[in-house]
PDB file of C-alpha atoms in Angstrom:
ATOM      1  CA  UNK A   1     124.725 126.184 101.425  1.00  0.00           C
ATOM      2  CA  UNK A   2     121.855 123.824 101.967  1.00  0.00           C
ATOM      3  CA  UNK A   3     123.288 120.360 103.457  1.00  0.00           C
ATOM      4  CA  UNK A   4     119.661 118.607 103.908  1.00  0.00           C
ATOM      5  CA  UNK A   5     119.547 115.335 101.787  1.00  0.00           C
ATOM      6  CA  UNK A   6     116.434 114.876  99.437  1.00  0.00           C
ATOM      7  CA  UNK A   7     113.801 112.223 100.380  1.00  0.00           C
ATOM      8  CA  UNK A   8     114.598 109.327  97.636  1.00  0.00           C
ATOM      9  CA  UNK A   9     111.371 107.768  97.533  1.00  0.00           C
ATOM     10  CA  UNK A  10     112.483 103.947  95.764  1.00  0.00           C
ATOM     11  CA  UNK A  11     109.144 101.943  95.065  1.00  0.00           C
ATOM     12  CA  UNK A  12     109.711  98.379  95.696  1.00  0.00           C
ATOM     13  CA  UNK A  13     107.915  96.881  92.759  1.00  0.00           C
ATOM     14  CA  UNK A  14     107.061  93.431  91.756  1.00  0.00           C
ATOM     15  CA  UNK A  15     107.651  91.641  95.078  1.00  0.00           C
ATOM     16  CA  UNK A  16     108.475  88.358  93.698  1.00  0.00           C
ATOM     17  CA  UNK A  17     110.575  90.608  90.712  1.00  0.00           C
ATOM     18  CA  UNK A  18     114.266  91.623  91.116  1.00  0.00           C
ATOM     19  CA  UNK A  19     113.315  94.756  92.865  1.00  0.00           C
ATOM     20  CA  UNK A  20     113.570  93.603  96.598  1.00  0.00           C
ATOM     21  CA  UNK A  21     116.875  92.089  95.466  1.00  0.00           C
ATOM     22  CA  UNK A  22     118.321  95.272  93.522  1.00  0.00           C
ATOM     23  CA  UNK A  23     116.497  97.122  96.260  1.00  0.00           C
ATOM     24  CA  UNK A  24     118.763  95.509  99.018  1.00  0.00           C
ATOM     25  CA  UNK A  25     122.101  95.788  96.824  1.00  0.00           C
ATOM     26  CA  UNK A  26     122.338  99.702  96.001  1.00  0.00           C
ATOM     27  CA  UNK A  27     121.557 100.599  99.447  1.00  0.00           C
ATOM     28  CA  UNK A  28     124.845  98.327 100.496  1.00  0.00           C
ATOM     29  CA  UNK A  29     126.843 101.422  99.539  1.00  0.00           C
ATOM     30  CA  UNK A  30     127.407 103.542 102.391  1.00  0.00           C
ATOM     31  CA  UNK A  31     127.799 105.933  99.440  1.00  0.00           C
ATOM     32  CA  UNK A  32     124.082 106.280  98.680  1.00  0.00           C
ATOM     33  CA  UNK A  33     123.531 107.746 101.939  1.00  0.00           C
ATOM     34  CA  UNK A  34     126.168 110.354 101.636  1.00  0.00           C
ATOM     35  CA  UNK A  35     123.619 111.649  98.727  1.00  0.00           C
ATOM     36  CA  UNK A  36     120.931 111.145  99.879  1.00  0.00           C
ATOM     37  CA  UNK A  37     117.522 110.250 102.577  1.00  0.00           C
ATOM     38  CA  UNK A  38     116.462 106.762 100.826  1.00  0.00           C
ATOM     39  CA  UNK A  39     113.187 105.507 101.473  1.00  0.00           C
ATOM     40  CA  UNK A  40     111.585 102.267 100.400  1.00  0.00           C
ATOM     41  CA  UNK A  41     107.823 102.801  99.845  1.00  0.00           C
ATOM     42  CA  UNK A  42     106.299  98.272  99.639  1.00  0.00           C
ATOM     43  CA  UNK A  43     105.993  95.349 101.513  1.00  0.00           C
ATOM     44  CA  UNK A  44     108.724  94.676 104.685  1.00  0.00           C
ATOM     45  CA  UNK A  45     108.341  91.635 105.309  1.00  0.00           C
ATOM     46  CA  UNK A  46     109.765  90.728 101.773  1.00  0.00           C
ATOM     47  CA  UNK A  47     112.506  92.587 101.468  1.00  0.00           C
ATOM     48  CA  UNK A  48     113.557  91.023 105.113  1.00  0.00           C
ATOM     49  CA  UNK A  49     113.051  87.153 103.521  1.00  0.00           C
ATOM     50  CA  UNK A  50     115.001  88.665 100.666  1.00  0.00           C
ATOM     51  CA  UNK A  51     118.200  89.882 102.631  1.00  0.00           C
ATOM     52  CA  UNK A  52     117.868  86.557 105.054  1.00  0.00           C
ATOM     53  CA  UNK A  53     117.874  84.727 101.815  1.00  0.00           C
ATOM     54  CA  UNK A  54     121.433  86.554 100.764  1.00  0.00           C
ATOM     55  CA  UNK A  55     122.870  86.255 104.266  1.00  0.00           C
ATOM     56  CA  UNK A  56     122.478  90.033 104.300  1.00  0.00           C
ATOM     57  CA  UNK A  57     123.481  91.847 108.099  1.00  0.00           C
ATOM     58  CA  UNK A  58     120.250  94.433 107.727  1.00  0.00           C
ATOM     59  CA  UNK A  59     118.153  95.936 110.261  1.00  0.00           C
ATOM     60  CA  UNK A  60     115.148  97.185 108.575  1.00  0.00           C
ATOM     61  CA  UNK A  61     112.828 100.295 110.115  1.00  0.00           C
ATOM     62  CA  UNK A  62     109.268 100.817 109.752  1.00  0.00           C
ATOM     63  CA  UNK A  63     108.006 104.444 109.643  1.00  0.00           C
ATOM     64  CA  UNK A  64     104.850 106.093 108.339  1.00  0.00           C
ATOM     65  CA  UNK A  65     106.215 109.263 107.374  1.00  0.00           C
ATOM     66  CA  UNK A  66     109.698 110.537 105.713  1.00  0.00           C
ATOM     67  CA  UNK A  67     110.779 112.392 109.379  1.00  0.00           C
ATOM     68  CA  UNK A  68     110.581 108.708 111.028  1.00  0.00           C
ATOM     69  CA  UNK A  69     113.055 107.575 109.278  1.00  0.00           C
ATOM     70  CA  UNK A  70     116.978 107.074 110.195  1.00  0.00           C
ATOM     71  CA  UNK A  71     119.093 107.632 107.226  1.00  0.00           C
ATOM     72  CA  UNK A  72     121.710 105.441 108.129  1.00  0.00           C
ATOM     73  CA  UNK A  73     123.820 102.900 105.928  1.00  0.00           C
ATOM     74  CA  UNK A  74     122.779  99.697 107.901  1.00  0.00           C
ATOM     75  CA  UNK A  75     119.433 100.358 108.619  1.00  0.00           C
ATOM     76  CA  UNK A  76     116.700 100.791 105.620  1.00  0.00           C
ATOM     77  CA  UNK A  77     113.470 102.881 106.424  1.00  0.00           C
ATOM     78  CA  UNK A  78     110.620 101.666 104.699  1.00  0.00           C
TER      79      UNK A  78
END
């Protein structure tokens, strides 16, 4: 039985859209990450103003490729 998650790659779109902001809520449920390796592919520094905005208690992580990246409810790889 294969138990290694697919790579969700989620592209952040419009920046000043409602993708940061949907972004941010579906990756609140610790249940994503039971399904899967979700990795935001835009701009950082955005999607931080946008959880500081909401009062939002997220660590973001910058990697440049999908191994870099932590996988952990909490912490979003982009």
């Amino acid at each position: 039985m294969n138990t290694i998650k697919p790579y969700i790659g989620i592209t952040m779109g419009d920046p000043v859209g409602v993708g940061p902001e949907i972004i941010l809520s579906a990756l609140s449920h610790a249940s994503i990450y039971n399904q899967c390796r979700p990795l935001i592919i835009g701009d950082m520094t955005i999607l931080e103003r946008v959880a500081e905005y909401y009062n939002l208690q997220i660590q973001f992580h910058a990697i440049e490729i999908p191994d870099q990246g932590k996988y952990v409810h909490g912490i979003i790889d982009v």
